[in-house]
PDB file of C-alpha atoms in Angstrom:
ATOM      1  CA  MET K  15      -2.405   6.761  21.288  1.00 51.00           C
ATOM      2  CA  ARG K  16      -5.179   5.065  23.227  1.00 61.00           C
ATOM      3  CA  ASP K  17      -4.921   5.395  27.000  1.00 55.00           C
ATOM      4  CA  GLY K  18      -2.365   2.993  28.458  1.00 56.00           C
ATOM      5  CA  ALA K  19      -1.576   1.393  25.089  1.00 73.00           C
ATOM      6  CA  ILE K  20       1.988   0.422  24.236  1.00 86.00           C
ATOM      7  CA  ASP K  21       3.534  -0.779  21.005  1.00 93.00           C
ATOM      8  CA  ASP K  22       3.269  -4.512  20.351  1.00 95.00           C
ATOM      9  CA  PRO K  23       6.240  -5.893  18.340  1.00 94.00           C
ATOM     10  CA  SER K  24       3.898  -8.294  16.531  1.00 94.00           C
ATOM     11  CA  ASP K  25       2.317  -5.271  14.821  1.00 94.00           C
ATOM     12  CA  GLY K  26       5.491  -4.811  12.766  1.00 93.00           C
ATOM     13  CA  TRP K  27       6.132  -1.343  11.366  1.00 91.00           C
ATOM     14  CA  PHE K  28       2.613  -0.129  12.181  1.00 92.00           C
ATOM     15  CA  PRO K  29       2.164  -0.414  15.960  1.00 94.00           C
ATOM     16  CA  GLU K  30      -0.096   1.638  18.214  1.00 95.00           C
ATOM     17  CA  SER K  31       2.120   4.738  18.090  1.00 90.00           C
ATOM     18  CA  ILE K  32       1.710   4.870  14.296  1.00 91.00           C
ATOM     19  CA  ALA K  33      -1.910   3.730  14.157  1.00 93.00           C
ATOM     20  CA  ALA K  34      -2.908   6.523  16.545  1.00 91.00           C
ATOM     21  CA  ASP K  35      -2.230   9.215  13.927  1.00 87.00           C
ATOM     22  CA  TYR K  36      -2.715   7.231  10.736  1.00 91.00           C
ATOM     23  CA  ASP K  37      -6.159   8.646   9.982  1.00 90.00           C
ATOM     24  CA  ASP K  38      -5.021  12.283  10.034  1.00 85.00           C
ATOM     25  CA  PRO K  39      -7.648  13.987   7.856  1.00 84.00           C
ATOM     26  CA  GLU K  40      -4.955  16.199   6.309  1.00 80.00           C
ATOM     27  CA  GLY K  41      -2.954  13.225   5.010  1.00 81.00           C
ATOM     28  CA  SER K  42      -3.745  10.009   3.161  1.00 90.00           C
ATOM     29  CA  SER K  43      -7.281   9.954   4.591  1.00 91.00           C
ATOM     30  CA  ALA K  44      -8.255  13.269   3.020  1.00 94.00           C
ATOM     31  CA  PRO K  45     -11.371  13.008   0.801  1.00 94.00           C
ATOM     32  CA  GLU K  46      -9.476  14.178  -2.271  1.00 95.00           C
ATOM     33  CA  VAL K  47      -7.116  11.196  -1.792  1.00 95.00           C
ATOM     34  CA  VAL K  48      -9.678   8.558  -0.806  1.00 97.00           C
ATOM     35  CA  ASN K  49     -12.609   9.327  -3.097  1.00 97.00           C
ATOM     36  CA  PRO K  50     -10.881   8.761  -6.477  1.00 98.00           C
ATOM     37  CA  ALA K  51      -9.500   5.435  -5.206  1.00 98.00           C
ATOM     38  CA  VAL K  52     -12.916   4.296  -3.999  1.00 98.00           C
ATOM     39  CA  ASP K  53     -14.539   5.342  -7.289  1.00 98.00           C
ATOM     40  CA  LEU K  54     -12.144   3.217  -9.339  1.00 98.00           C
ATOM     41  CA  LEU K  55     -12.198   0.217  -6.986  1.00 98.00           C
ATOM     42  CA  ALA K  56     -16.003   0.172  -6.925  1.00 98.00           C
ATOM     43  CA  ASP K  57     -16.041   0.202 -10.708  1.00 98.00           C
ATOM     44  CA  LEU K  58     -13.520  -2.647 -10.961  1.00 98.00           C
ATOM     45  CA  ALA K  59     -15.363  -4.766  -8.367  1.00 98.00           C
ATOM     46  CA  ASP K  60     -18.445  -4.504 -10.595  1.00 97.00           C
ATOM     47  CA  GLY K  61     -20.806  -5.547  -7.817  1.00 94.00           C
ATOM     48  CA  GLY K  62     -18.704  -8.467  -6.617  1.00 98.00           C
ATOM     49  CA  PRO K  63     -16.837  -8.911  -3.314  1.00 98.00           C
ATOM     50  CA  ALA K  64     -13.426  -7.340  -2.725  1.00 98.00           C
ATOM     51  CA  LEU K  65     -10.472  -8.276  -0.537  1.00 99.00           C
ATOM     52  CA  GLU K  66      -8.005  -5.655   0.667  1.00 98.00           C
ATOM     53  CA  LEU K  67      -4.514  -6.867   1.506  1.00 98.00           C
ATOM     54  CA  ALA K  68      -2.977  -4.785   4.318  1.00 98.00           C
ATOM     55  CA  ILE K  69      -6.333  -3.182   5.026  1.00 98.00           C
ATOM     56  CA  GLY K  70      -4.846  -0.938   7.724  1.00 97.00           C
ATOM     57  CA  THR K  71      -7.359   1.277   9.499  1.00 97.00           C
ATOM     58  CA  GLY K  72      -9.940   0.850   6.754  1.00 98.00           C
ATOM     59  CA  ARG K  73      -9.433   4.284   5.204  1.00 97.00           C
ATOM     60  CA  ILE K  74     -10.288   2.780   1.781  1.00 98.00           C
ATOM     61  CA  ALA K  75     -12.290  -0.302   2.799  1.00 98.00           C
ATOM     62  CA  VAL K  76     -14.895   1.514   4.903  1.00 98.00           C
ATOM     63  CA  PRO K  77     -15.990   4.018   2.222  1.00 98.00           C
ATOM     64  CA  LEU K  78     -15.812   1.251  -0.405  1.00 98.00           C
ATOM     65  CA  SER K  79     -18.138  -0.865   1.726  1.00 98.00           C
ATOM     66  CA  ALA K  80     -20.464   2.127   2.034  1.00 97.00           C
ATOM     67  CA  ARG K  81     -20.691   2.101  -1.761  1.00 97.00           C
ATOM     68  CA  GLY K  82     -22.258  -1.364  -1.561  1.00 97.00           C
ATOM     69  CA  VAL K  83     -19.129  -3.436  -2.228  1.00 98.00           C
ATOM     70  CA  PRO K  84     -18.748  -6.334   0.256  1.00 98.00           C
ATOM     71  CA  VAL K  85     -15.190  -5.963   1.623  1.00 98.00           C
ATOM     72  CA  TRP K  86     -12.961  -8.363   3.536  1.00 98.00           C
ATOM     73  CA  GLY K  87      -9.454  -7.614   4.755  1.00 98.00           C
ATOM     74  CA  ILE K  88      -6.119  -9.088   5.795  1.00 98.00           C
ATOM     75  CA  GLU K  89      -3.910  -7.055   8.130  1.00 98.00           C
ATOM     76  CA  LEU K  90      -0.763  -7.830  10.104  1.00 98.00           C
ATOM     77  CA  SER K  91      -1.165  -5.047  12.685  1.00 98.00           C
ATOM     78  CA  ARG K  92      -3.901  -5.435  15.283  1.00 97.00           C
ATOM     79  CA  ALA K  93      -3.366  -1.801  16.278  1.00 97.00           C
ATOM     80  CA  MET K  94      -4.342  -0.704  12.775  1.00 98.00           C
ATOM     81  CA  ALA K  95      -7.185  -3.190  12.273  1.00 98.00           C
ATOM     82  CA  ASP K  96      -8.757  -2.413  15.651  1.00 97.00           C
ATOM     83  CA  ARG K  97      -9.685   1.032  14.365  1.00 97.00           C
ATOM     84  CA  ILE K  98     -11.883  -0.260  11.559  1.00 98.00           C
ATOM     85  CA  GLY K  99     -14.746  -1.150  13.889  1.00 95.00           C
ATOM     86  CA  ASP K 100     -14.691   2.368  15.351  1.00 94.00           C
ATOM     87  CA  LYS K 101     -15.747   3.865  12.016  1.00 96.00           C
ATOM     88  CA  PRO K 102     -19.370   4.059  10.869  1.00 95.00           C
ATOM     89  CA  GLY K 103     -20.001   0.937   8.811  1.00 96.00           C
ATOM     90  CA  GLY K 104     -16.697  -0.634   9.811  1.00 96.00           C
ATOM     91  CA  GLU K 105     -18.515  -3.346  11.758  1.00 95.00           C
ATOM     92  CA  HIS K 106     -19.554  -4.883   8.424  1.00 95.00           C
ATOM     93  CA  ILE K 107     -15.941  -5.577   7.380  1.00 98.00           C
ATOM     94  CA  ASP K 108     -14.434  -8.927   8.356  1.00 97.00           C
ATOM     95  CA  VAL K 109     -10.674  -8.634   8.997  1.00 98.00           C
ATOM     96  CA  THR K 110      -8.283 -11.559   9.401  1.00 98.00           C
ATOM     97  CA  ILE K 111      -5.031 -10.866  11.238  1.00 98.00           C
ATOM     98  CA  GLY K 112      -2.100 -12.266   9.315  1.00 98.00           C
ATOM     99  CA  ASP K 113       0.640 -11.832   6.728  1.00 98.00           C
ATOM    100  CA  MET K 114      -0.595 -10.915   3.258  1.00 98.00           C
ATOM    101  CA  THR K 115       2.002 -13.196   1.658  1.00 98.00           C
ATOM    102  CA  SER K 116       0.288 -16.328   2.959  1.00 98.00           C
ATOM    103  CA  THR K 117      -2.899 -15.703   4.975  1.00 98.00           C
ATOM    104  CA  ARG K 118      -6.069 -17.041   3.337  1.00 98.00           C
ATOM    105  CA  VAL K 119      -9.692 -16.123   3.884  1.00 98.00           C
ATOM    106  CA  PRO K 120     -12.717 -18.112   2.661  1.00 97.00           C
ATOM    107  CA  GLY K 121     -14.401 -17.363  -0.619  1.00 96.00           C
ATOM    108  CA  GLU K 122     -13.574 -16.102  -4.111  1.00 98.00           C
ATOM    109  CA  PHE K 123     -13.361 -12.422  -4.949  1.00 98.00           C
ATOM    110  CA  SER K 124     -13.934 -10.214  -7.979  1.00 98.00           C
ATOM    111  CA  LEU K 125     -11.216  -7.831  -6.836  1.00 99.00           C
ATOM    112  CA  VAL K 126      -8.157  -8.004  -4.610  1.00 99.00           C
ATOM    113  CA  TYR K 127      -6.323  -4.728  -4.035  1.00 99.00           C
ATOM    114  CA  LEU K 128      -3.196  -3.437  -2.298  1.00 98.00           C
ATOM    115  CA  VAL K 129      -2.690   0.327  -2.079  1.00 98.00           C
ATOM    116  CA  PHE K 130      -0.416   3.120  -0.857  1.00 96.00           C
ATOM    117  CA  ASN K 131       3.000   1.536  -1.645  1.00 96.00           C
ATOM    118  CA  THR K 132       2.358  -1.392   0.686  1.00 97.00           C
ATOM    119  CA  ILE K 133       3.720  -4.022  -1.718  1.00 98.00           C
ATOM    120  CA  SER K 134       7.125  -2.442  -1.013  1.00 98.00           C
ATOM    121  CA  ASN K 135       6.827  -3.324   2.680  1.00 97.00           C
ATOM    122  CA  VAL K 136       7.605  -6.882   1.572  1.00 98.00           C
ATOM    123  CA  THR K 137      11.387  -6.675   1.292  1.00 98.00           C
ATOM    124  CA  THR K 138      12.275  -9.771  -0.766  1.00 98.00           C
ATOM    125  CA  GLN K 139      11.453 -10.683  -4.339  1.00 98.00           C
ATOM    126  CA  ASP K 140      10.193 -14.108  -3.230  1.00 98.00           C
ATOM    127  CA  GLY K 141       7.902 -12.449  -0.717  1.00 98.00           C
ATOM    128  CA  GLN K 142       6.479 -10.081  -3.317  1.00 98.00           C
ATOM    129  CA  VAL K 143       5.847 -13.013  -5.670  1.00 98.00           C
ATOM    130  CA  ASP K 144       4.014 -14.699  -2.782  1.00 98.00           C
ATOM    131  CA  VAL K 145       1.755 -11.634  -2.495  1.00 98.00           C
ATOM    132  CA  PHE K 146       0.809 -12.001  -6.156  1.00 99.00           C
ATOM    133  CA  ARG K 147       0.233 -15.727  -5.716  1.00 98.00           C
ATOM    134  CA  ASN K 148      -1.913 -15.169  -2.642  1.00 98.00           C
ATOM    135  CA  ALA K 149      -3.953 -12.538  -4.449  1.00 99.00           C
ATOM    136  CA  ALA K 150      -4.501 -14.870  -7.408  1.00 98.00           C
ATOM    137  CA  ALA K 151      -5.540 -17.703  -5.085  1.00 98.00           C
ATOM    138  CA  HIS K 152      -8.369 -15.504  -3.762  1.00 98.00           C
ATOM    139  CA  LEU K 153      -9.639 -14.430  -7.196  1.00 98.00           C
ATOM    140  CA  ARG K 154     -12.377 -16.033  -9.218  1.00 98.00           C
ATOM    141  CA  PRO K 155     -11.506 -16.610 -12.914  1.00 97.00           C
ATOM    142  CA  GLY K 156     -11.379 -13.222 -14.597  1.00 98.00           C
ATOM    143  CA  GLY K 157     -10.961 -11.486 -11.225  1.00 98.00           C
ATOM    144  CA  LEU K 158      -8.682  -8.465 -10.888  1.00 99.00           C
ATOM    145  CA  PHE K 159      -5.679  -7.651  -8.704  1.00 99.00           C
ATOM    146  CA  LEU K 160      -4.817  -3.961  -8.278  1.00 99.00           C
ATOM    147  CA  ILE K 161      -1.653  -2.428  -6.852  1.00 98.00           C
ATOM    148  CA  GLU K 162      -0.950   1.267  -6.220  1.00 98.00           C
ATOM    149  CA  VAL K 163       2.762   1.969  -5.743  1.00 98.00           C
ATOM    150  CA  GLY K 164       5.265   4.717  -6.461  1.00 97.00           C
ATOM    151  CA  ILE K 165       7.951   4.580  -9.129  1.00 96.00           C
ATOM    152  CA  PRO K 166      11.470   4.686  -7.604  1.00 93.00           C
ATOM    153  CA  ASP K 167      13.076   8.131  -7.673  1.00 91.00           C
ATOM    154  CA  LEU K 168      16.372   6.831  -9.036  1.00 93.00           C
ATOM    155  CA  ARG K 169      16.369   9.250 -11.966  1.00 89.00           C
ATOM    156  CA  ARG K 170      16.707  12.107  -9.475  1.00 89.00           C
ATOM    157  CA  MET K 171      20.068  10.805  -8.258  1.00 93.00           C
ATOM    158  CA  PRO K 172      23.302  11.782 -10.046  1.00 92.00           C
ATOM    159  CA  PRO K 173      26.231   9.305 -10.027  1.00 92.00           C
ATOM    160  CA  GLY K 174      27.533   8.782  -6.494  1.00 93.00           C
ATOM    161  CA  GLN K 175      24.313   9.871  -4.750  1.00 95.00           C
ATOM    162  CA  ASP K 176      22.146   7.363  -2.880  1.00 97.00           C
ATOM    163  CA  THR K 177      19.629   9.589  -1.074  1.00 96.00           C
ATOM    164  CA  VAL K 178      16.576  11.500  -2.303  1.00 94.00           C
ATOM    165  CA  PRO K 179      14.752  14.114  -0.186  1.00 92.00           C
ATOM    166  CA  VAL K 180      11.013  13.538   0.032  1.00 91.00           C
ATOM    167  CA  SER K 181       9.679  16.315   2.243  1.00 91.00           C
ATOM    168  CA  VAL K 182      10.884  19.254   4.323  1.00 91.00           C
ATOM    169  CA  ALA K 183       8.218  20.882   6.474  1.00 90.00           C
ATOM    170  CA  PRO K 184       9.529  23.355   9.069  1.00 86.00           C
ATOM    171  CA  ASP K 185       7.215  24.968  11.596  1.00 83.00           C
ATOM    172  CA  ASP K 186       7.505  27.215  14.648  1.00 78.00           C
ATOM    173  CA  ASP K 187       7.983  24.282  17.050  1.00 77.00           C
ATOM    174  CA  GLY K 188      10.431  22.252  14.962  1.00 84.00           C
ATOM    175  CA  GLY K 189       9.478  20.473  11.786  1.00 93.00           C
ATOM    176  CA  TYR K 190       9.753  17.341   9.698  1.00 93.00           C
ATOM    177  CA  VAL K 191      12.281  16.010   7.204  1.00 95.00           C
ATOM    178  CA  GLY K 192      11.775  12.891   5.091  1.00 96.00           C
ATOM    179  CA  PHE K 193      14.287  11.218   2.787  1.00 96.00           C
ATOM    180  CA  ASP K 194      14.708   7.879   1.003  1.00 96.00           C
ATOM    181  CA  HIS K 195      18.050   6.035   0.987  1.00 97.00           C
ATOM    182  CA  TYR K 196      18.541   3.578  -1.911  1.00 97.00           C
ATOM    183  CA  ASP K 197      20.748   0.550  -2.511  1.00 97.00           C
ATOM    184  CA  VAL K 198      20.391  -0.029  -6.248  1.00 95.00           C
ATOM    185  CA  ALA K 199      22.344  -3.305  -6.096  1.00 96.00           C
ATOM    186  CA  THR K 200      19.666  -4.964  -3.948  1.00 97.00           C
ATOM    187  CA  GLN K 201      16.579  -2.858  -4.830  1.00 98.00           C
ATOM    188  CA  LEU K 202      16.233  -2.129  -1.115  1.00 98.00           C
ATOM    189  CA  PHE K 203      15.653   1.322   0.325  1.00 97.00           C
ATOM    190  CA  THR K 204      14.725   2.901   3.609  1.00 97.00           C
ATOM    191  CA  SER K 205      12.165   5.634   4.077  1.00 96.00           C
ATOM    192  CA  ASN K 206      13.530   7.881   6.825  1.00 97.00           C
ATOM    193  CA  HIS K 207      11.467  10.281   8.898  1.00 94.00           C
ATOM    194  CA  VAL K 208      12.858  12.899  11.282  1.00 95.00           C
ATOM    195  CA  THR K 209      10.345  14.789  13.421  1.00 91.00           C
ATOM    196  CA  VAL K 210      11.465  17.589  15.733  1.00 90.00           C
ATOM    197  CA  THR K 211       9.209  19.210  18.336  1.00 87.00           C
ATOM    198  CA  ALA K 212       9.685  21.532  21.275  1.00 82.00           C
ATOM    199  CA  ASP K 213       9.822  18.441  23.507  1.00 83.00           C
ATOM    200  CA  GLY K 214      12.513  16.646  21.506  1.00 85.00           C
ATOM    201  CA  GLY K 215      12.590  14.579  18.336  1.00 89.00           C
ATOM    202  CA  ARG K 216      12.024  11.178  16.781  1.00 89.00           C
ATOM    203  CA  PHE K 217      13.748   9.281  13.989  1.00 94.00           C
ATOM    204  CA  ARG K 218      12.029   6.403  12.182  1.00 92.00           C
ATOM    205  CA  ALA K 219      13.414   4.314   9.333  1.00 95.00           C
ATOM    206  CA  ILE K 220      11.213   1.813   7.481  1.00 96.00           C
ATOM    207  CA  PRO K 221      12.692  -0.763   5.072  1.00 97.00           C
ATOM    208  CA  PHE K 222      11.213  -1.291   1.609  1.00 98.00           C
ATOM    209  CA  ARG K 223      11.954  -3.117  -1.630  1.00 98.00           C
ATOM    210  CA  TYR K 224      11.165  -1.430  -4.922  1.00 98.00           C
ATOM    211  CA  ALA K 225      10.182  -3.272  -8.091  1.00 98.00           C
ATOM    212  CA  TRP K 226       9.754  -1.810 -11.557  1.00 97.00           C
ATOM    213  CA  PRO K 227       6.454  -2.263 -13.425  1.00 98.00           C
ATOM    214  CA  ALA K 228       7.976  -4.860 -15.759  1.00 98.00           C
ATOM    215  CA  GLU K 229       9.145  -6.935 -12.790  1.00 98.00           C
ATOM    216  CA  MET K 230       5.644  -6.857 -11.332  1.00 98.00           C
ATOM    217  CA  ASP K 231       4.216  -7.990 -14.659  1.00 98.00           C
ATOM    218  CA  LEU K 232       6.497 -11.027 -14.457  1.00 98.00           C
ATOM    219  CA  MET K 233       5.372 -11.683 -10.870  1.00 98.00           C
ATOM    220  CA  ALA K 234       1.795 -11.595 -12.128  1.00 98.00           C
ATOM    221  CA  ARG K 235       2.603 -14.092 -14.896  1.00 98.00           C
ATOM    222  CA  ILE K 236       4.162 -16.432 -12.328  1.00 98.00           C
ATOM    223  CA  ALA K 237       0.907 -16.217 -10.352  1.00 98.00           C
ATOM    224  CA  GLY K 238      -1.299 -16.879 -13.381  1.00 98.00           C
ATOM    225  CA  MET K 239      -2.349 -13.309 -14.140  1.00 98.00           C
ATOM    226  CA  ARG K 240      -1.787 -10.883 -17.007  1.00 98.00           C
ATOM    227  CA  LEU K 241      -1.712  -7.095 -17.219  1.00 98.00           C
ATOM    228  CA  LYS K 242      -5.086  -5.523 -18.018  1.00 98.00           C
ATOM    229  CA  HIS K 243      -4.573  -1.834 -17.124  1.00 98.00           C
ATOM    230  CA  ARG K 244      -1.720   0.430 -16.068  1.00 98.00           C
ATOM    231  CA  TRP K 245      -2.432   4.037 -15.150  1.00 98.00           C
ATOM    232  CA  ALA K 246      -0.458   6.869 -13.604  1.00 98.00           C
ATOM    233  CA  GLY K 247      -3.090   7.479 -10.939  1.00 98.00           C
ATOM    234  CA  TRP K 248      -6.605   6.780  -9.735  1.00 98.00           C
ATOM    235  CA  ASP K 249      -7.966   9.096 -12.416  1.00 98.00           C
ATOM    236  CA  ARG K 250      -6.898   6.567 -15.097  1.00 98.00           C
ATOM    237  CA  SER K 251      -4.435   9.011 -16.599  1.00 98.00           C
ATOM    238  CA  PRO K 252      -1.950   7.370 -19.010  1.00 98.00           C
ATOM    239  CA  PHE K 253       1.178   5.802 -17.550  1.00 98.00           C
ATOM    240  CA  GLU K 254       4.184   7.483 -19.187  1.00 97.00           C
ATOM    241  CA  HIS K 255       7.953   7.798 -18.755  1.00 94.00           C
ATOM    242  CA  GLU K 256       7.559  10.738 -16.340  1.00 95.00           C
ATOM    243  CA  SER K 257       4.892   9.066 -14.179  1.00 97.00           C
ATOM    244  CA  THR K 258       5.722   8.962 -10.479  1.00 96.00           C
ATOM    245  CA  LYS K 259       3.182   6.276  -9.580  1.00 97.00           C
ATOM    246  CA  GLN K 260       1.531   3.244 -11.102  1.00 98.00           C
ATOM    247  CA  VAL K 261      -1.979   1.964 -10.522  1.00 98.00           C
ATOM    248  CA  SER K 262      -1.785  -1.417 -12.216  1.00 98.00           C
ATOM    249  CA  VAL K 263      -4.459  -4.073 -12.667  1.00 99.00           C
ATOM    250  CA  TRP K 264      -3.832  -7.715 -13.543  1.00 99.00           C
ATOM    251  CA  GLU K 265      -6.483 -10.247 -14.536  1.00 98.00           C
ATOM    252  CA  LYS K 266      -6.551 -13.876 -13.415  1.00 98.00           C
ATOM    253  CA  VAL K 267      -6.501 -16.101 -16.485  1.00 96.00           C
TER     254      VAL K 267
END
């Protein structure tokens, strides 16, 4: 955390205390995670401008910009967005602070993208439809909207169970446990994180809403888009019944 900084409630679920460690090079910012995403996004942008919804700390946008793709961003959390300018090349990325369901930026884009499960941070169906509509409103005709999001782990739950473990990582000073708690009647779930250290512990629960691929295809149709690609990962591997993630691309018609 930056010296003297405190969490601002307007930053939502990603305040300063989360932003401070978000770019851990061992996690989602590792080159083996970022590079395949940037490769595919650069190819889909095809030389045109791109808009990242929920741009975060720029872990994808900054290297994509370095590949010659002009990138703009929308981000709710100032604590996250403030870190973009600290990165080499980040000063070339224009970020608008706002909600990705409704915030508009000038111009038309070849590609709008939303990665790392962030569509699920919008916890109503209407809100998720608004994300699709907002993406479509920023696209030029024939432009593409990409979402990366996990497939719900409901198949791992026997009757009567509502919780799925995600990660258990003990160490000498304590450890970490992560688990997801599902309500299948509402399609809501919480991602729960328990961290224990020698100095104590912390519990954090983040609400999400899951949507199946077919539901997202309908959201896209409502917004004037149609499915163009669906892969199981950034490597364009086929999406199948055992896939744990979708990387889906819709085209504005």
